[in-house]
Amino acid sequence: QVQLVESGGGSVQAGGSLRLSCAASGYTYSSNCMGWFRQAPGKEREKVAAIWTGGGSTYYADSVKGRFTISQDNAKNTVYLQMNSLKPEDTAIYYCAAERSPREWSTGGYCYRRTSYNDWGQGTQVTVSS
């Protein structure tokens, strides 16, 4: 059974940092598109960042560029989202997602544009207070 489990969410003040983790089990995402998404109350889900785990290429939404960093640890089958300089508008439930089909070559930008993410985690709440 494939599972993505997010952790690391919490409550912080504006300007603070959090690191989210997405641990995968049941499938090894060694050459796949993986991404972080978020959904705030009353808003549509939006993409935050993406990574191609085959080479580490990344891509970010303009709203988080320079503040968030997506990274991977293939040995642990885990993807991370380091979030710095957090703002109240970053408050949302954050979800990890993965595309099951492996790719021999890709880029973070291509992964960011994908709409066929098959596997999703349950989400972790991030709350940033002003």
PDB file of C-alpha atoms in Angstrom:
ATOM      1  CA  GLN A   1       0.000   0.000   0.000  1.00  0.00           C
ATOM      2  CA  VAL A   2       1.449   3.320  -1.098  1.00  0.00           C
ATOM      3  CA  GLN A   3       1.443   5.994   1.562  1.00  0.00           C
ATOM      4  CA  LEU A   4       2.687   9.552   1.803  1.00  0.00           C
ATOM      5  CA  VAL A   5       2.806  10.880   5.338  1.00  0.00           C
ATOM      6  CA  GLU A   6       3.443  14.546   6.019  1.00  0.00           C
ATOM      7  CA  SER A   7       4.773  15.875   9.294  1.00  0.00           C
ATOM      8  CA  GLY A   8       6.347  19.017  10.697  1.00  0.00           C
ATOM      9  CA  GLY A   9       3.417  21.401  10.572  1.00  0.00           C
ATOM     10  CA  GLY A  10       2.568  23.664  13.453  1.00  0.00           C
ATOM     11  CA  SER A  11       2.012  27.229  14.586  1.00  0.00           C
ATOM     12  CA  VAL A  12       4.675  29.909  14.278  1.00  0.00           C
ATOM     13  CA  GLN A  13       4.884  33.663  14.307  1.00  0.00           C
ATOM     14  CA  ALA A  14       5.521  35.643  11.165  1.00  0.00           C
ATOM     15  CA  GLY A  15       9.169  35.498  10.214  1.00  0.00           C
ATOM     16  CA  GLY A  16       9.595  32.047  11.676  1.00  0.00           C
ATOM     17  CA  SER A  17      10.526  28.760  10.036  1.00  0.00           C
ATOM     18  CA  LEU A  18       9.176  25.249   9.726  1.00  0.00           C
ATOM     19  CA  ARG A  19      10.376  22.162   7.911  1.00  0.00           C
ATOM     20  CA  LEU A  20       7.796  19.801   6.517  1.00  0.00           C
ATOM     21  CA  SER A  21       8.606  16.179   5.746  1.00  0.00           C
ATOM     22  CA  CYS A  22       6.874  13.786   3.390  1.00  0.00           C
ATOM     23  CA  ALA A  23       7.815  10.185   4.039  1.00  0.00           C
ATOM     24  CA  ALA A  24       6.841   7.677   1.365  1.00  0.00           C
ATOM     25  CA  SER A  25       6.254   3.977   1.869  1.00  0.00           C
ATOM     26  CA  GLY A  26       5.078   1.218  -0.420  1.00  0.00           C
ATOM     27  CA  TYR A  27       6.778   2.742  -3.456  1.00  0.00           C
ATOM     28  CA  THR A  28      10.206   4.207  -4.132  1.00  0.00           C
ATOM     29  CA  TYR A  29      10.006   7.592  -5.803  1.00  0.00           C
ATOM     30  CA  SER A  30      13.554   7.613  -7.103  1.00  0.00           C
ATOM     31  CA  SER A  31      12.890   9.196 -10.495  1.00  0.00           C
ATOM     32  CA  ASN A  32       9.501  10.825 -10.146  1.00  0.00           C
ATOM     33  CA  CYS A  33       7.802  14.181  -9.931  1.00  0.00           C
ATOM     34  CA  MET A  34       6.902  15.124  -6.387  1.00  0.00           C
ATOM     35  CA  GLY A  35       5.396  18.315  -5.118  1.00  0.00           C
ATOM     36  CA  TRP A  36       4.022  20.313  -2.259  1.00  0.00           C
ATOM     37  CA  PHE A  37       0.601  21.905  -2.485  1.00  0.00           C
ATOM     38  CA  ARG A  38      -1.398  23.976  -0.024  1.00  0.00           C
ATOM     39  CA  GLN A  39      -4.987  24.921   0.539  1.00  0.00           C
ATOM     40  CA  ALA A  40      -6.139  27.793   2.710  1.00  0.00           C
ATOM     41  CA  PRO A  41      -9.703  28.018   4.051  1.00  0.00           C
ATOM     42  CA  GLY A  42     -12.095  29.149   1.353  1.00  0.00           C
ATOM     43  CA  LYS A  43      -9.421  29.036  -1.336  1.00  0.00           C
ATOM     44  CA  GLU A  44      -8.487  26.656  -4.083  1.00  0.00           C
ATOM     45  CA  ARG A  45      -5.536  24.338  -3.720  1.00  0.00           C
ATOM     46  CA  GLU A  46      -2.368  25.848  -5.109  1.00  0.00           C
ATOM     47  CA  LYS A  47       0.980  24.462  -6.072  1.00  0.00           C
ATOM     48  CA  VAL A  48       3.901  25.519  -3.927  1.00  0.00           C
ATOM     49  CA  ALA A  49       6.954  23.657  -5.169  1.00  0.00           C
ATOM     50  CA  ALA A  50       7.985  20.642  -7.184  1.00  0.00           C
ATOM     51  CA  ILE A  51      11.039  18.447  -7.545  1.00  0.00           C
ATOM     52  CA  TRP A  52      12.155  15.733  -9.911  1.00  0.00           C
ATOM     53  CA  THR A  53      13.684  13.138  -7.610  1.00  0.00           C
ATOM     54  CA  GLY A  54      15.822  11.668 -10.390  1.00  0.00           C
ATOM     55  CA  GLY A  55      18.121  14.677 -10.409  1.00  0.00           C
ATOM     56  CA  GLY A  56      16.904  17.167  -7.829  1.00  0.00           C
ATOM     57  CA  SER A  57      15.714  19.859 -10.226  1.00  0.00           C
ATOM     58  CA  THR A  58      13.242  22.159  -8.455  1.00  0.00           C
ATOM     59  CA  TYR A  59      10.639  24.801  -9.223  1.00  0.00           C
ATOM     60  CA  TYR A  60       8.688  27.195  -7.027  1.00  0.00           C
ATOM     61  CA  ALA A  61       5.576  29.313  -7.060  1.00  0.00           C
ATOM     62  CA  ASP A  62       6.404  33.009  -7.236  1.00  0.00           C
ATOM     63  CA  SER A  63       4.753  33.528  -3.849  1.00  0.00           C
ATOM     64  CA  VAL A  64       7.321  31.335  -2.068  1.00  0.00           C
ATOM     65  CA  LYS A  65      10.416  31.735  -4.237  1.00  0.00           C
ATOM     66  CA  GLY A  66      13.410  32.698  -2.132  1.00  0.00           C
ATOM     67  CA  ARG A  67      11.708  31.643   1.107  1.00  0.00           C
ATOM     68  CA  PHE A  68      10.895  27.961   0.613  1.00  0.00           C
ATOM     69  CA  THR A  69      13.217  25.151  -0.406  1.00  0.00           C
ATOM     70  CA  ILE A  70      12.137  21.707  -1.570  1.00  0.00           C
ATOM     71  CA  SER A  71      14.671  18.928  -1.224  1.00  0.00           C
ATOM     72  CA  GLN A  72      14.914  15.157  -1.166  1.00  0.00           C
ATOM     73  CA  ASP A  73      16.611  12.319   0.616  1.00  0.00           C
ATOM     74  CA  ASN A  74      16.289   9.328  -1.678  1.00  0.00           C
ATOM     75  CA  ALA A  75      17.837   7.011   0.889  1.00  0.00           C
ATOM     76  CA  LYS A  76      14.914   7.812   3.179  1.00  0.00           C
ATOM     77  CA  ASN A  77      12.366   8.094   0.356  1.00  0.00           C
ATOM     78  CA  THR A  78      11.483  11.478   1.829  1.00  0.00           C
ATOM     79  CA  VAL A  79      10.904  14.946   0.431  1.00  0.00           C
ATOM     80  CA  TYR A  80      11.183  18.077   2.535  1.00  0.00           C
ATOM     81  CA  LEU A  81       9.890  21.622   2.381  1.00  0.00           C
ATOM     82  CA  GLN A  82      11.959  24.107   4.338  1.00  0.00           C
ATOM     83  CA  MET A  83       9.888  27.215   4.919  1.00  0.00           C
ATOM     84  CA  ASN A  84      11.607  30.381   6.086  1.00  0.00           C
ATOM     85  CA  SER A  85      10.393  33.950   6.577  1.00  0.00           C
ATOM     86  CA  LEU A  86       6.869  32.678   6.968  1.00  0.00           C
ATOM     87  CA  LYS A  87       3.980  35.068   6.444  1.00  0.00           C
ATOM     88  CA  PRO A  88       0.364  34.914   7.672  1.00  0.00           C
ATOM     89  CA  GLU A  89      -0.710  34.292   4.075  1.00  0.00           C
ATOM     90  CA  ASP A  90       1.260  31.025   4.150  1.00  0.00           C
ATOM     91  CA  THR A  91      -1.334  29.647   6.568  1.00  0.00           C
ATOM     92  CA  ALA A  92      -2.863  26.540   4.976  1.00  0.00           C
ATOM     93  CA  ILE A  93      -2.994  22.786   5.006  1.00  0.00           C
ATOM     94  CA  TYR A  94       0.086  21.558   3.166  1.00  0.00           C
ATOM     95  CA  TYR A  95      -0.075  18.384   1.116  1.00  0.00           C
ATOM     96  CA  CYS A  96       2.623  16.251  -0.399  1.00  0.00           C
ATOM     97  CA  ALA A  97       1.908  14.539  -3.710  1.00  0.00           C
ATOM     98  CA  ALA A  98       3.726  12.263  -6.117  1.00  0.00           C
ATOM     99  CA  GLU A  99       3.379  11.084  -9.668  1.00  0.00           C
ATOM    100  CA  ARG A 100       3.664   7.307  -9.761  1.00  0.00           C
ATOM    101  CA  SER A 101       5.168   7.008 -13.265  1.00  0.00           C
ATOM    102  CA  PRO A 102       8.962   7.308 -13.210  1.00  0.00           C
ATOM    103  CA  ARG A 103      10.690   9.530 -15.745  1.00  0.00           C
ATOM    104  CA  GLU A 104      14.137   8.958 -17.199  1.00  0.00           C
ATOM    105  CA  TRP A 105      14.648  12.703 -17.338  1.00  0.00           C
ATOM    106  CA  SER A 106      12.664  15.682 -16.209  1.00  0.00           C
ATOM    107  CA  THR A 107      12.927  19.095 -14.631  1.00  0.00           C
ATOM    108  CA  GLY A 108      11.367  20.782 -11.652  1.00  0.00           C
ATOM    109  CA  GLY A 109       9.473  23.106 -13.977  1.00  0.00           C
ATOM    110  CA  TYR A 110       7.952  20.198 -15.872  1.00  0.00           C
ATOM    111  CA  CYS A 111       6.996  18.521 -12.614  1.00  0.00           C
ATOM    112  CA  TYR A 112       5.459  21.773 -11.386  1.00  0.00           C
ATOM    113  CA  ARG A 113       3.177  21.914 -14.421  1.00  0.00           C
ATOM    114  CA  ARG A 114       2.012  18.300 -14.092  1.00  0.00           C
ATOM    115  CA  THR A 115      -1.625  17.721 -13.211  1.00  0.00           C
ATOM    116  CA  SER A 116      -1.442  13.940 -12.888  1.00  0.00           C
ATOM    117  CA  TYR A 117      -0.247  13.490  -9.333  1.00  0.00           C
ATOM    118  CA  ASN A 118      -1.518  10.076  -8.280  1.00  0.00           C
ATOM    119  CA  ASP A 119      -0.559   9.766  -4.652  1.00  0.00           C
ATOM    120  CA  TRP A 120      -1.423  12.235  -1.918  1.00  0.00           C
ATOM    121  CA  GLY A 121      -0.727  12.589   1.760  1.00  0.00           C
ATOM    122  CA  GLN A 122      -3.273  13.500   4.386  1.00  0.00           C
ATOM    123  CA  GLY A 123      -1.958  17.015   4.882  1.00  0.00           C
ATOM    124  CA  THR A 124      -0.361  18.931   7.725  1.00  0.00           C
ATOM    125  CA  GLN A 125      -1.587  22.249   9.112  1.00  0.00           C
ATOM    126  CA  VAL A 126       0.667  25.303   9.038  1.00  0.00           C
ATOM    127  CA  THR A 127      -0.525  28.380  10.892  1.00  0.00           C
ATOM    128  CA  VAL A 128       1.411  31.650  10.821  1.00  0.00           C
ATOM    129  CA  SER A 129       0.338  34.418  13.167  1.00  0.00           C
ATOM    130  CA  SER A 130       1.166  38.101  12.765  1.00  0.00           C
TER     131      SER A 130
END
